[in-house]
Structures are given as C-alpha cells and as structure tokens.
Coordinates of C-alpha atoms in Angstrom, one line a residue:
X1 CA -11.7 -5.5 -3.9
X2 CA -11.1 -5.4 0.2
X3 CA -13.7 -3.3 1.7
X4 CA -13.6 0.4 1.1
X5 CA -12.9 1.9 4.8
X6 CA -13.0 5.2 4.8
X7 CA -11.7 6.6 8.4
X8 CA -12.3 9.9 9.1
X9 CA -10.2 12.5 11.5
X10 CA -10.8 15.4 12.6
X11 CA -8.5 18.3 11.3
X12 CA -7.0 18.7 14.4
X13 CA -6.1 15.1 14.9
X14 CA -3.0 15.7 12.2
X15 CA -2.0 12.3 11.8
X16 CA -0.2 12.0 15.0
X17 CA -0.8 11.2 18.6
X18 CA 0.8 14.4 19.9
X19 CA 0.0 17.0 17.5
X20 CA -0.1 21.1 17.4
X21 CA -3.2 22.4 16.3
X22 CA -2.0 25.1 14.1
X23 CA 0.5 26.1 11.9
X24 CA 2.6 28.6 14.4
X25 CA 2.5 25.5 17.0
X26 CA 3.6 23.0 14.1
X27 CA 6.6 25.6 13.5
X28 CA 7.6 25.8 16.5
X29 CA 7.3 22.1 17.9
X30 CA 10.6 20.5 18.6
X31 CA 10.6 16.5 18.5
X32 CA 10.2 15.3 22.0
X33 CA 10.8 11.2 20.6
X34 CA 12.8 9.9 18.0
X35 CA 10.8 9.5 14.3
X36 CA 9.4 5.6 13.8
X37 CA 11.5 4.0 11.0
X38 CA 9.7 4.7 7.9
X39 CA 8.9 7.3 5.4
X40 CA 6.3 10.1 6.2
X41 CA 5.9 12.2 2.7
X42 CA 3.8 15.3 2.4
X43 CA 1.9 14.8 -1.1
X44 CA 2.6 18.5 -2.9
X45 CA 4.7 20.4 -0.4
X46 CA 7.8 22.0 -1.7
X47 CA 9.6 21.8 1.9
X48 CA 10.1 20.0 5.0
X49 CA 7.6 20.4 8.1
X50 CA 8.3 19.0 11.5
X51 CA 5.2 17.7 13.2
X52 CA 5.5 16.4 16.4
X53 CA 8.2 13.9 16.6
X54 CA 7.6 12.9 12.7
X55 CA 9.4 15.0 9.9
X56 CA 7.5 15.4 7.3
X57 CA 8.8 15.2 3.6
X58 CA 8.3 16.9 0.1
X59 CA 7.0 13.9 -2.1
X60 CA 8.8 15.3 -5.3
X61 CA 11.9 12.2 -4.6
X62 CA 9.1 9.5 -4.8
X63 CA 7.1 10.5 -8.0
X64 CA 7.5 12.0 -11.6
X65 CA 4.3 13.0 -12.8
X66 CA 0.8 15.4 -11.0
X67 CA 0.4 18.8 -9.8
X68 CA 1.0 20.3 -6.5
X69 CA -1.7 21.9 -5.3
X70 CA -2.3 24.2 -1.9
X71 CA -5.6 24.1 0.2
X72 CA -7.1 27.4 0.6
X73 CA -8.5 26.7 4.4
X74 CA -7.7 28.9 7.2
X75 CA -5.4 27.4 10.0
X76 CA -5.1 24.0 8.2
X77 CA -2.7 22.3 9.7
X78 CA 0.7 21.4 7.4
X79 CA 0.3 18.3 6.4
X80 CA -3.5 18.8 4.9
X81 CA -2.0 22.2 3.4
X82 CA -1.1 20.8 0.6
X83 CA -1.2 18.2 -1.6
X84 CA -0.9 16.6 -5.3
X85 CA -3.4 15.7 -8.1
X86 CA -3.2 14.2 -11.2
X87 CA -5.1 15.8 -14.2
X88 CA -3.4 13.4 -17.2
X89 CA -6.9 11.3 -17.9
X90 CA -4.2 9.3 -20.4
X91 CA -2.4 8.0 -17.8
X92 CA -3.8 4.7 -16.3
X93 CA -2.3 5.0 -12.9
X94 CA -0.6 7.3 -11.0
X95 CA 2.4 6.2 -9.1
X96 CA 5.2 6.7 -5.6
X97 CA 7.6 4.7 -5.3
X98 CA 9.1 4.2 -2.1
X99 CA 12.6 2.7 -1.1
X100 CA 12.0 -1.1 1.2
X101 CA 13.7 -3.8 2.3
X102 CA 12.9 -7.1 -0.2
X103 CA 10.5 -9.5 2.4
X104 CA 10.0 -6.6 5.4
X105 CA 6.7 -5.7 6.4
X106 CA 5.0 -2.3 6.6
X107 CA 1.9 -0.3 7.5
X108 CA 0.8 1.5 4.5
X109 CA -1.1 4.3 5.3
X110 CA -3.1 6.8 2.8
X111 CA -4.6 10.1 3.5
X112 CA -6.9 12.2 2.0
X113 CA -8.2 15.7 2.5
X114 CA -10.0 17.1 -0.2
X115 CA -11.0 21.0 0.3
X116 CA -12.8 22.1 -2.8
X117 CA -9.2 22.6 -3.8
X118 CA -10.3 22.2 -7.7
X119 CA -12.9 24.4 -6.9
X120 CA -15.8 22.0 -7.2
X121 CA -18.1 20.5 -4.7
X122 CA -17.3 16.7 -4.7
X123 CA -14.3 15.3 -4.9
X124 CA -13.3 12.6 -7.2
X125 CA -14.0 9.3 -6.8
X126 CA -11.2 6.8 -7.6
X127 CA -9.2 3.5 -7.1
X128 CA -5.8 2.8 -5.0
X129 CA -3.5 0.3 -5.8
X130 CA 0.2 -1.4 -3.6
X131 CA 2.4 -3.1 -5.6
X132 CA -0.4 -4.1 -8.4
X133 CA -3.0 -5.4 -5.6
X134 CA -6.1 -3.4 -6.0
X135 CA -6.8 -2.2 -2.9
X136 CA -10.1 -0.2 -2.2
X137 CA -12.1 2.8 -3.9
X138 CA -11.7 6.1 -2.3
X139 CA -14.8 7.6 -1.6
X140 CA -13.7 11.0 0.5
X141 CA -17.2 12.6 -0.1
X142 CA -18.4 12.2 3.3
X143 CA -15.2 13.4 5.3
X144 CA -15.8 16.1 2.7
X145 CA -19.1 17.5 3.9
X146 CA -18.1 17.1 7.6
X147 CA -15.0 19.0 6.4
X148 CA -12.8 15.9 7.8
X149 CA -9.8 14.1 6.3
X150 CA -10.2 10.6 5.6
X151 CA -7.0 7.6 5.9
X152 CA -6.7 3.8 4.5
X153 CA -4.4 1.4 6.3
X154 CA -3.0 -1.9 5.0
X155 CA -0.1 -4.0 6.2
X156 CA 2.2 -5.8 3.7
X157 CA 4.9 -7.0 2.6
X158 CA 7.5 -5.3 0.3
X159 CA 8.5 -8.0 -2.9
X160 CA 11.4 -5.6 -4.1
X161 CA 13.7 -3.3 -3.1
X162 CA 10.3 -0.6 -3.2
X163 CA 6.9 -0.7 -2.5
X164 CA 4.8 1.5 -5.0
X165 CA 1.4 3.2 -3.6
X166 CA -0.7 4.1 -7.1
X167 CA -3.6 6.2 -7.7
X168 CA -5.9 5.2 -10.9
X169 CA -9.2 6.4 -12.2
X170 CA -12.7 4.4 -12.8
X171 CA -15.4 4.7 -15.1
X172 CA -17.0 7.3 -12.8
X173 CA -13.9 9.5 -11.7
X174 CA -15.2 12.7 -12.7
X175 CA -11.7 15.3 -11.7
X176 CA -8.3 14.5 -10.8
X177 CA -7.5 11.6 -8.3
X178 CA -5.4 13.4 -5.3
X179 CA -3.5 12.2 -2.1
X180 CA -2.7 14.5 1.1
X181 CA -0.3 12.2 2.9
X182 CA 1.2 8.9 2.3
X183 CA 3.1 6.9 5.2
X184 CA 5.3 3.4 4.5
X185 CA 6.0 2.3 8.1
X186 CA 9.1 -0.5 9.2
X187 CA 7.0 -3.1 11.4
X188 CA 9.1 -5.9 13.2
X189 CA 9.3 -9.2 11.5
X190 CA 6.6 -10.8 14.2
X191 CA 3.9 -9.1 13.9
X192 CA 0.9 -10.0 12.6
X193 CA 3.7 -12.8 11.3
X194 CA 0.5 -16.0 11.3
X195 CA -0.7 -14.1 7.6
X196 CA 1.0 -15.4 4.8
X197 CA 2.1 -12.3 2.9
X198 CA 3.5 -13.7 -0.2
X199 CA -0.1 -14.4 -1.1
X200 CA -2.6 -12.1 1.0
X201 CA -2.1 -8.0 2.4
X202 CA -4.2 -7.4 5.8
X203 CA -6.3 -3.9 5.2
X204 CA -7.3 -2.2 8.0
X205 CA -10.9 -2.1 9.2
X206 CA -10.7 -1.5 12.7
X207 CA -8.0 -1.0 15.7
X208 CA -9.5 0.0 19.0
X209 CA -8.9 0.5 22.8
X210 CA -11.6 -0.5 24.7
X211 CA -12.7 1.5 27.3
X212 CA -10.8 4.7 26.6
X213 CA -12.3 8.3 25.6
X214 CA -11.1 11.1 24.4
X215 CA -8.1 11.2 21.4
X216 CA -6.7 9.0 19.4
X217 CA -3.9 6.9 20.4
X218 CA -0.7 6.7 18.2
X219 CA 2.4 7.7 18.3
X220 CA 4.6 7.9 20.3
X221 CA 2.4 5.6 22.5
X222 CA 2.8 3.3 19.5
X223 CA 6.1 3.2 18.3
X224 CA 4.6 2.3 14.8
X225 CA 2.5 4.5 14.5
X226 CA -0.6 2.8 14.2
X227 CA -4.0 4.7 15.5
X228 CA -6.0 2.9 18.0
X229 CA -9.4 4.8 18.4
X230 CA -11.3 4.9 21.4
X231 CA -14.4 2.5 21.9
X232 CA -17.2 2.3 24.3
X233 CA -20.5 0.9 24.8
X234 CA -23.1 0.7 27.6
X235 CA -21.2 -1.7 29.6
X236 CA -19.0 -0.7 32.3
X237 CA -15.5 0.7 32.0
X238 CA -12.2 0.3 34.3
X239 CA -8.5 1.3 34.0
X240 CA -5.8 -0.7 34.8
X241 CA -3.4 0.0 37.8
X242 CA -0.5 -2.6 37.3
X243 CA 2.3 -1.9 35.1
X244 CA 1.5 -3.2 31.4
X245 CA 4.7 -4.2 29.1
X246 CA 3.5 -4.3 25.1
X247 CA 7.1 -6.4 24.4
X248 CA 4.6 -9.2 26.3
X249 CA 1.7 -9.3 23.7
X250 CA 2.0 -10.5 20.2
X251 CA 1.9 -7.7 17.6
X252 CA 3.0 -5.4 20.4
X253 CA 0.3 -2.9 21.4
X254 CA 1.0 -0.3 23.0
X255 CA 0.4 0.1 27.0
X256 CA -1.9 3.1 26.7
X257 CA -4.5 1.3 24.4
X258 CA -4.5 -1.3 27.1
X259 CA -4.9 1.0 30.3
X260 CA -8.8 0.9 29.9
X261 CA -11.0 -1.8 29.5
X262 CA -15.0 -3.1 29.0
X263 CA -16.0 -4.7 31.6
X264 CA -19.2 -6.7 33.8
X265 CA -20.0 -7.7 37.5
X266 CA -18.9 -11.2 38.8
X267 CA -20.7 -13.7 37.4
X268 CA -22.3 -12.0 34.2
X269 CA -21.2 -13.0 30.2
X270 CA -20.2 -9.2 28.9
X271 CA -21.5 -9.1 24.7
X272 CA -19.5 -6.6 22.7
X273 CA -20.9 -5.5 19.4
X274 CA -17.8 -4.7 17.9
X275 CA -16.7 -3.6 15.3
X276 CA -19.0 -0.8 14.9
X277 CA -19.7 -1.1 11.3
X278 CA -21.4 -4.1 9.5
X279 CA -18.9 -6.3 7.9
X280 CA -19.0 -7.5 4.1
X281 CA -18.7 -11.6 3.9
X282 CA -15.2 -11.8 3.4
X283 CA -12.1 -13.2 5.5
X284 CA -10.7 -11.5 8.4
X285 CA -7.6 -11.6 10.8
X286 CA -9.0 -10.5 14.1
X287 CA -6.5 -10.2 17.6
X288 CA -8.1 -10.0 20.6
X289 CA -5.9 -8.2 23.7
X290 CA -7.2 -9.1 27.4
X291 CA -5.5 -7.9 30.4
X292 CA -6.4 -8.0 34.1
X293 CA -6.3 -4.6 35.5
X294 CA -5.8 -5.8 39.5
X295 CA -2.4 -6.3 41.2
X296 CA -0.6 -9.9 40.1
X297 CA -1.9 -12.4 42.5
X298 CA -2.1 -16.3 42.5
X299 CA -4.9 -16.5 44.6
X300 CA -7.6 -14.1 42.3
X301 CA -7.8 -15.1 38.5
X302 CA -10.3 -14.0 35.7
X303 CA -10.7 -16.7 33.7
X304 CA -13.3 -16.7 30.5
X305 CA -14.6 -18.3 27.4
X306 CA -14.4 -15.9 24.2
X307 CA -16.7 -16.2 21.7
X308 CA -17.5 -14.6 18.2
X309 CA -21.1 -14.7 16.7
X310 CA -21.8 -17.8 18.7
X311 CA -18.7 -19.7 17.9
X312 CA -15.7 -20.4 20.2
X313 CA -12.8 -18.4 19.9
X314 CA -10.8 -19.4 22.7
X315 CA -11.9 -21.2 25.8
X316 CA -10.8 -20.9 29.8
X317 CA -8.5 -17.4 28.5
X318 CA -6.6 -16.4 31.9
X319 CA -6.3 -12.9 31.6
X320 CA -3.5 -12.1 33.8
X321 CA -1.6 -8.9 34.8
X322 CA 0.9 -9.3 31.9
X323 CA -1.9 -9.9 29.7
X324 CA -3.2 -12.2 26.8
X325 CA -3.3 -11.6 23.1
X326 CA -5.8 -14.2 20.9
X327 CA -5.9 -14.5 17.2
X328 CA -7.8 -16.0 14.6
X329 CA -5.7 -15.6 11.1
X330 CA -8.7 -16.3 8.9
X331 CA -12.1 -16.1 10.3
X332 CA -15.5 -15.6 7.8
X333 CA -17.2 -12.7 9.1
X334 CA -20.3 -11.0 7.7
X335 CA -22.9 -8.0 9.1
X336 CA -22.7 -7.2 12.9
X337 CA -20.4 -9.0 14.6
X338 CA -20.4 -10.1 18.7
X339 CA -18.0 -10.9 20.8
X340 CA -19.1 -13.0 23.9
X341 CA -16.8 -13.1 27.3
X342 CA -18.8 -16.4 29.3
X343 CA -17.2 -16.3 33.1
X344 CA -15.5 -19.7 34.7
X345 CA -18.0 -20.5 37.3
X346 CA -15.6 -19.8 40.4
X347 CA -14.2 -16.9 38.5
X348 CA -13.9 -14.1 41.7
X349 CA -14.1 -11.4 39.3
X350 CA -16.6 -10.5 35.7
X351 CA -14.9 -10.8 32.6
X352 CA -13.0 -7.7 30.6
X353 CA -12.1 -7.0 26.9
X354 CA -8.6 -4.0 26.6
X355 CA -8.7 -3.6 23.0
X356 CA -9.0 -5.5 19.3
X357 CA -7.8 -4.7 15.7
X358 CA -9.9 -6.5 12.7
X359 CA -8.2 -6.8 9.3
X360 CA -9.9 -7.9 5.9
X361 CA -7.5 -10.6 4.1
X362 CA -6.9 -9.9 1.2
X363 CA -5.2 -11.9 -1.8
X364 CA -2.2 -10.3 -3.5
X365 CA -3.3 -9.2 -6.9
X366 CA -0.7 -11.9 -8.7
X367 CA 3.1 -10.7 -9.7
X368 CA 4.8 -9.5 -12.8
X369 CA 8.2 -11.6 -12.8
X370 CA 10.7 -9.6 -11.2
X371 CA 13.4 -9.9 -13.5
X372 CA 10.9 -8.6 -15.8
X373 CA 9.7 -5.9 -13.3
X374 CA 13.6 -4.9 -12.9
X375 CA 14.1 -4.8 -17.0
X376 CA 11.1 -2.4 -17.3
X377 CA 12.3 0.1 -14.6
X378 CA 15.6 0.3 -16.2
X379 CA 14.2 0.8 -19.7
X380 CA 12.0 3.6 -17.8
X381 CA 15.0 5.1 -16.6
X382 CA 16.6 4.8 -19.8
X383 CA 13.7 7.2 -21.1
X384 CA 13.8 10.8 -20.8
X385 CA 10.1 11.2 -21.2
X386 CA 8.5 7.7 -20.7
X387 CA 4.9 7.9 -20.9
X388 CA 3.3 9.3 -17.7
X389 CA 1.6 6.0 -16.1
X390 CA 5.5 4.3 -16.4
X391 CA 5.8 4.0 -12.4
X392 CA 4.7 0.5 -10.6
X393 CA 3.9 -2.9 -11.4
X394 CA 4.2 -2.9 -15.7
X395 CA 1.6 -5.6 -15.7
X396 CA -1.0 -5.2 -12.5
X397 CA -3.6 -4.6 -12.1
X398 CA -4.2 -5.8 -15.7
X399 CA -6.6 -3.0 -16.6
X400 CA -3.5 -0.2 -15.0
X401 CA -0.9 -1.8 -16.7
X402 CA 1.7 0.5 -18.3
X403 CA 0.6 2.3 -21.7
X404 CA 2.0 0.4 -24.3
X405 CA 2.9 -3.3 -22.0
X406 CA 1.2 -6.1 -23.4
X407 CA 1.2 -8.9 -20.5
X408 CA 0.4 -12.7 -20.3
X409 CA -2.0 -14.0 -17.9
X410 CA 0.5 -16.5 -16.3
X411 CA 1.9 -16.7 -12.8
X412 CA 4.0 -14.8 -12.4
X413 CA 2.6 -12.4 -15.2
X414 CA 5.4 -11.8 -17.8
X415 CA 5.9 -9.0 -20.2
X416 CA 5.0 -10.0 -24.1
X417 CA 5.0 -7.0 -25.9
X418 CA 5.8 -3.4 -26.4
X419 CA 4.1 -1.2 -28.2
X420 CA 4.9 3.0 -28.6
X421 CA 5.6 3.7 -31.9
X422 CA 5.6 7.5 -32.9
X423 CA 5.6 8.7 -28.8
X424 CA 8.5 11.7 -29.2
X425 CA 10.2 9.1 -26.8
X426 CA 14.1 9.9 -26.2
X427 CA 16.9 8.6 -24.6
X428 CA 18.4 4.8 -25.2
X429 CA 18.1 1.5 -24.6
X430 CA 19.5 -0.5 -21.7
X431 CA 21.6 -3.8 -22.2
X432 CA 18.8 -5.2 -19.3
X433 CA 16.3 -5.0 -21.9
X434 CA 17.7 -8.7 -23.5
X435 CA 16.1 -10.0 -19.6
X436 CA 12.4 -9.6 -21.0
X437 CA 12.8 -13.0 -22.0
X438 CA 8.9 -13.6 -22.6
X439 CA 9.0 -10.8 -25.3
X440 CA 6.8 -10.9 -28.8
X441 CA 7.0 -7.9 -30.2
X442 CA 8.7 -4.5 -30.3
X443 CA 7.2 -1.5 -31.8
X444 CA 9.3 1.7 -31.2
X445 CA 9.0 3.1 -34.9
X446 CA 9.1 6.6 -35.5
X447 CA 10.5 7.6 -32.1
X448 CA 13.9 9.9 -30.9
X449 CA 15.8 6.7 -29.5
X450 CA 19.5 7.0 -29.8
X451 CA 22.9 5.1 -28.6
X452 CA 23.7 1.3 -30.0
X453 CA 21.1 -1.3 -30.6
X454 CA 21.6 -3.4 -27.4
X455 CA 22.4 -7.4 -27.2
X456 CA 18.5 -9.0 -28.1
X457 CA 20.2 -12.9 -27.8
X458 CA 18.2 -13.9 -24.9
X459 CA 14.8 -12.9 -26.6
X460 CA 14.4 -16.3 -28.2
X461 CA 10.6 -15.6 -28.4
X462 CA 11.0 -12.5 -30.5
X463 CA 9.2 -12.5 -33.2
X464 CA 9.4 -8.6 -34.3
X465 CA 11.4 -5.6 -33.8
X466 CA 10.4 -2.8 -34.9
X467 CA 13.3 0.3 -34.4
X468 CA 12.7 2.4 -37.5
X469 CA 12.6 6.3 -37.8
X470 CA 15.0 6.6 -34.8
X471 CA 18.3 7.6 -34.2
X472 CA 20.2 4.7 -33.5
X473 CA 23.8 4.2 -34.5
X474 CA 26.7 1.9 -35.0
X475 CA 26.3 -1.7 -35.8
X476 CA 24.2 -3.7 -36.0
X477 CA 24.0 -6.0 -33.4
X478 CA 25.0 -9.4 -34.5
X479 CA 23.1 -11.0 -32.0
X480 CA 19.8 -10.7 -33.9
X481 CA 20.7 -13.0 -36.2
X482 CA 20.6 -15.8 -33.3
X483 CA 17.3 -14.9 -32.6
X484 CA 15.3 -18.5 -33.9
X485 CA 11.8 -16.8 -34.8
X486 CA 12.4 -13.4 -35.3
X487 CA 10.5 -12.7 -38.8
X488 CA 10.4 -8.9 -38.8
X489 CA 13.5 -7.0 -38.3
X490 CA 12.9 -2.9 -39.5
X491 CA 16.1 -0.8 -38.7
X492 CA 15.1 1.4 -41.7
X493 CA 15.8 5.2 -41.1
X494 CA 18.3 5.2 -38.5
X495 CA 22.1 6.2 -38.2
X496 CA 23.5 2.5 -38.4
X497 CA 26.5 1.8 -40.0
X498 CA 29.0 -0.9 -40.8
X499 CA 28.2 -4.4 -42.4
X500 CA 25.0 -6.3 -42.2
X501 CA 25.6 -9.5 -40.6
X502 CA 26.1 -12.5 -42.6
X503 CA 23.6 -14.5 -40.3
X504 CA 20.6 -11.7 -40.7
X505 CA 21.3 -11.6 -44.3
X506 CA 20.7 -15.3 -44.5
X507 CA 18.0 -16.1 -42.0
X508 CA 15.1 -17.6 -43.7
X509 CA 12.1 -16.1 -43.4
X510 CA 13.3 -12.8 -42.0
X511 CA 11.6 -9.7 -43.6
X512 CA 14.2 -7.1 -43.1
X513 CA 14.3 -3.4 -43.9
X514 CA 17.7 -1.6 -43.2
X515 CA 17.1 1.6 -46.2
X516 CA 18.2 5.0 -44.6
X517 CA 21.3 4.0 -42.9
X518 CA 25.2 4.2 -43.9
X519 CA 25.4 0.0 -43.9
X520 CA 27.0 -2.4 -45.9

C-alpha cells in the first residue's frame, strides 16, 4: 500500500485557489474562469453549488448505495456541508463510478471532512481503492482534532470508459467509511507521460512552490487544478521579474508556483531538506523546476550541479529565464531527503530551486479481464437490486471483490464463479453474460429472476448452472446442450416451457432437474 498522505486544509481553503469563505459569498460568486475539464462531485448534496469558477455537483449520478449526511458546523463552507457515508458493514466496498476516456490520464483527488457528523469523537478509519489498486488508509483523525479537512491525490490512467473511486472497511473500521468531495481531473497526454501507467499510478506526496507564503496555489493559476503549497526554509528567498511561460516546462506548472524561489549568495551550495516529511523506502517520481529570476541575458548564466542525498541528479543545469524542468521517473528514496544545488565555479550568480512535486510509484493492483469486467456491469444492470458492493472492479482488490464473484489469480484476473442463491435478486439476465468465458459455476437458486434463459454456448468451462426457484420462462435454451462439461444443469421450479432439447436429454453425465415447469 503507497504511503498514507494525509493533507490537511484549512476550512477556509475550500478546495480551490480563489475561494469565498462563507456560504453567502459561495452563493453569490459568479465564475470569473472557465471550469477545468473534469468532474467535481459534492459527496451527499441534493443540489448544485457554484464555487469559484468550479461547479460543484450532487454525487447521486455516480453511485447507488450510502447515506447523505449534513455537517452541523456553523459557516461551513458548501462543499464540506455535506457529505455521504456508508453504514452496510455487508458490503465489501463502497463504490463512484465516473465517466473517462479509455487510456487518458487524470488527477484523482479525495477529500475528507469529518465533523462528528455521526455523533462520535473519532472518525472511522478505512481503506480507498481506483480501479481495484489499493491505494492508501484514511486516517482523518488528526485533521479532525485541528478541525481541518484532509485530501489524497493520485494521478492515473483510466483502463475503461470509467474510472471507479471505492471506499472499503478494515479490521479496525469502527463507523461508516465517508467521503466530502471527490474530483476526476482531464490532464494532457504529456504530463508526467515518462511513468508507465498500464502498470504503476503516481500518488501524491508532495507539490510545492518554493519560496512563496501565504495560500495555496491552484486553480485558476493551475489550469488542472492541482495544489502547490507554499515552502520555505532558512535560506534566502527571491521572486522572479521576467515573464515565465508554464507551456515551456514539462508537466506544465503553473507561472505563479514559479514566481518565487530558494535561493544562496554567489559561490555557496544551497541544501534543501525537502520534502518535509520522512519518506517510507519505496519508489518515487520526483520533477525538479529551476528558473532564473533575472532578465534573459547571454552574458550572466546560473549554472549548477543537483544532487539528491549525495547522488547526482543532474549536472551543469543552466537555469535560464524560460526555465528548466528535471526528472527522475524512479528514484529509491527513504527518511529525510536533501537536495543539493553545487555552483559552476565562474557561476556570477548562487544557485536557486522554484518548486518540486514528489510522487510514490505505485504498481497497479493487476486487472480483471475487461470483457469480463464489461459482462459483470451489464449483469449488474440487469439487476434491480444487485447486492450493495456491485460497483467497481468484480475481482480487485481480491479481499473487495464483489459478494458472491469467485475470481482466478491469473493475469488478467478472470471471473470463475457466481454464487447468490436465495438473494430476493430480480430483474433478468443479459445475452453478455455467455462473454464470462472463464466461468465454473452458477448458483442463482431460489432467486426472483425472470425473462428467457440467455445463449450459455461460449461458457465451454461450465460446469454447473444452477437457475432453480426463479421465474424464468420460455424455452429452454438449446445451447446448453453444447456446453462439453456441464454436469449440473437445475432449471427445476421455473416458468419454462416447450420441449427439452434432444442434446440435454442425451448428454452423458449431465444431472438434470427440470420438475416444476410446463416442458416436454
């Protein structure tokens, strides 16, 4: 599991760069910008709220199943007002789903504010999960007692046509799992474009601007939306006075977390600590953004060697007026971490540091196949009261898996059985259903299932069907009798009729049970 950064922001800060601080100014703002691509959903609000530039949501389009709750603070501002928790200890996640573009990438961001609003005096402790990657524990009881609001950050790529953020308990979750805000935001198709993202999500542990004080920065200073917090030490600080274009550094940052930077006298190495947490041994992406804050000239350069924890990052940088960006994609990092800036000796000027991001790598928690994945959502739809944890990856995590999924441990994971008999379940079967091709078994005895017994031919690894005590009707499908080692077939107790096909009747092996129906 990536490490568990909890960021906390002030109740004021309101998830956005320009922000009103209560609910009369949120009512009245009018958006100055147009929104960032993406989706902005207010967990448990029952209307629209404009904040800033960003429109808010009602989340009740990307999930089925919690409780909207309100937070009984005074002045909150909207988008901590409210928000939704999930009670059902049955369920083993808790699941959005959110429309995306097959192969883009986005910045998923989670936010939390707690508020007692289940009248106790910790909140719950509890897991998240994107698209079946576990992705971190959230531990809010910190922001809690400094009556903050905490946020997670991860950037990845969508593998279907949605990206699913899920909640689940652990051993030790004590009340109902709950989420404030969630954000899915469109990046462009370069950035941060060196990480492999069919096999590794980046989650956030750090994005700063060096040198700056005071707020915040996000949007619309960063058209994504991303927040760069401010960062200083005891070395010296300056601000830049030429004109700074973020289309001219990779990832593209915006200007104002460049305008300020760290910085030493001519001649002297500037050390960083940064970032300003001790780091777990683990894999990070770290970018590096440099930018020289004098008027262009060719006759004045600042010129430096970077190094982190005593090993070269990037030798004789030239950080110029347009400015430098410099990466590692995978870098082991453990405890505090330095950053050393070693001046060229004819260097005229000391070195500078303008701002840095830091992201864990973290593998992709495996894949459920996705014809099978696309099969399971349609049988879920198919379902008018599927059971409550039916949202997500079927398969993954394999201890969140869908109630009732049996899955293989093969790559890509694949569906293998299917198991809720006597559920209450209504509603039909889809014809996608014959695309779980990996299938075992079926158990949906005793259940409220209607319509006609769908084509089964492609199952060839079927070895039992189980659609008693239903409500099935018209013929039997003659398909199941192509089905090579299928050796339980129960269809007893439905509304079936017409003739038994010749091929079922002679199948060797077969144990059949048809009693209860109008067949011949």
């Amino acid at each position: 599991m990536p490490l568990p950064i909890a960021f906390l922001l002030p109740l004021f800060f309101l998830l956005a760069a320009t922000v009103p601080s209560s609910r009369a100014d949120a009512a009245d703002a009018a958006p100055a910008v147009p929104q960032p691509r993406g989706f902005y959903i207010n967990c448990g609000a029952d209307k629209e709220v404009q904040v800033g530039s960003i429109k808010w949501v009602p989340d009740a389009g990307f999930i089925a199943v919690g409780n909207a709750s309100a937070v009984n603070k005074p002045a909150i501002l909207p988008v901590l007002a409210t928000l939704r928790h999930f009670p059902d200890a049955t369920a083993r996640k808790y699941c959005y789903t959110v429309p995306a573009v097959k192969g883009s990438r986005y910045l998923v961001r989670t936010t939390y504010f707690y508020g007692g609003f289940d009248g106790g005096a910790e909140p719950p402790v509890f897991d998240q999960i994107v698209d079946g990657t576990l992705w971190s524990a959230v531990n809010t009881a910190d922001s809690a007692r400094r009556g903050m609001s905490t946020y997670f950050e991860m950037v990845a790529q969508a593998q279907g046509k949605s990206m699913s953020v899920c909640l689940a308990r652990r051993p030790d979750t004590r009340s109902s799992p709950f989420i404030s805000a969630l954000e899915l935001v469109d990046l462009e198709d370069s950035m941060y474009n060196t990480t492999d993202f069919d096999k590794y999500v980046l989650s956030t542990v750090t994005r700063s601007a060096m040198g700056a004080q005071g707020e915040i920065i996000s949007y619309p200073d960063d058209q994504y939306n991303r927040y760069w917090a401010p960062f200083t030490d005891g070395n010296p600080t300056t601000e830049s006075h030429s004109p700074i274009a973020p289309a001219d550094f990779w990832n593209l940052p915006p200007a104002r977390a460049l305008k300020g930077a760290i910085t030493t006298s001519r001649g002297k190495k500037l050390t960083v600590q940064w970032p300003p947490l001790e780091l777990p041994f683990a894999s990070y992406y770290v970018a590096l953004y440099f930018q020289d804050p004098r008027t262009a000239s060719p006759y004045s350069w600042r010129v430096f060697d970077v190094s982190l924890n005593g090993k070269d990052f990037f030798r004789g940088l030239n950080a110029t007026a347009a400015g430098v960006m410099v990466y590692s994609n995978t870098i082991q990092l453990a405890g505090k971490t330095e950053i050393l800036l070693t001046p060229n000796g004819t260097c005229p000027v000391g070195p500078l540091i303008n701002a840095a991001e830091i992201y864990q790598i973290v593998p992709v928690g495996g894949r459920t196949a996705t014809s099978d994945v696309g099969a399971m959502e349609d049988l879920a739809r198919s379902l008018k009261n599927p059971p409550p944890d039916w949202a997500g990856d079927p398969c993954l995590p394999r201890q969140n898996s869908w109630t009732g999924v049996g899955c293989s441990d093969d790559s890509p994971v694949r569906v293998l059985s299917l198991d809720l008999k006597n559920r209450g379940l209504s509603g039909s079967l889809p014809d996608s259903i014959g695309n779980l091709t990996g299938m075992n078994t079926i158990s949906l005895s005793g259940n409220k299932l209607s319509g006609p017994i769908p084509d089964f031919s492609s199952m060839q690894t079927l070895t039992a069907l189980h659609l008693d005590g239903n409500q099935f009707s018209g013929p039997i499908n003659p398909s199941l009798g192509n089905l090579t080692n299928l050796k339980e077939l129960f269809l007893n107790n439905n509304n079936l009729s017409g003739l038994i096909p010749p091929s079922l009747k002679t199948k060797p092996g077969l144990v059949m049970r048809t009693e209860g129906n109008k067949l011949q």
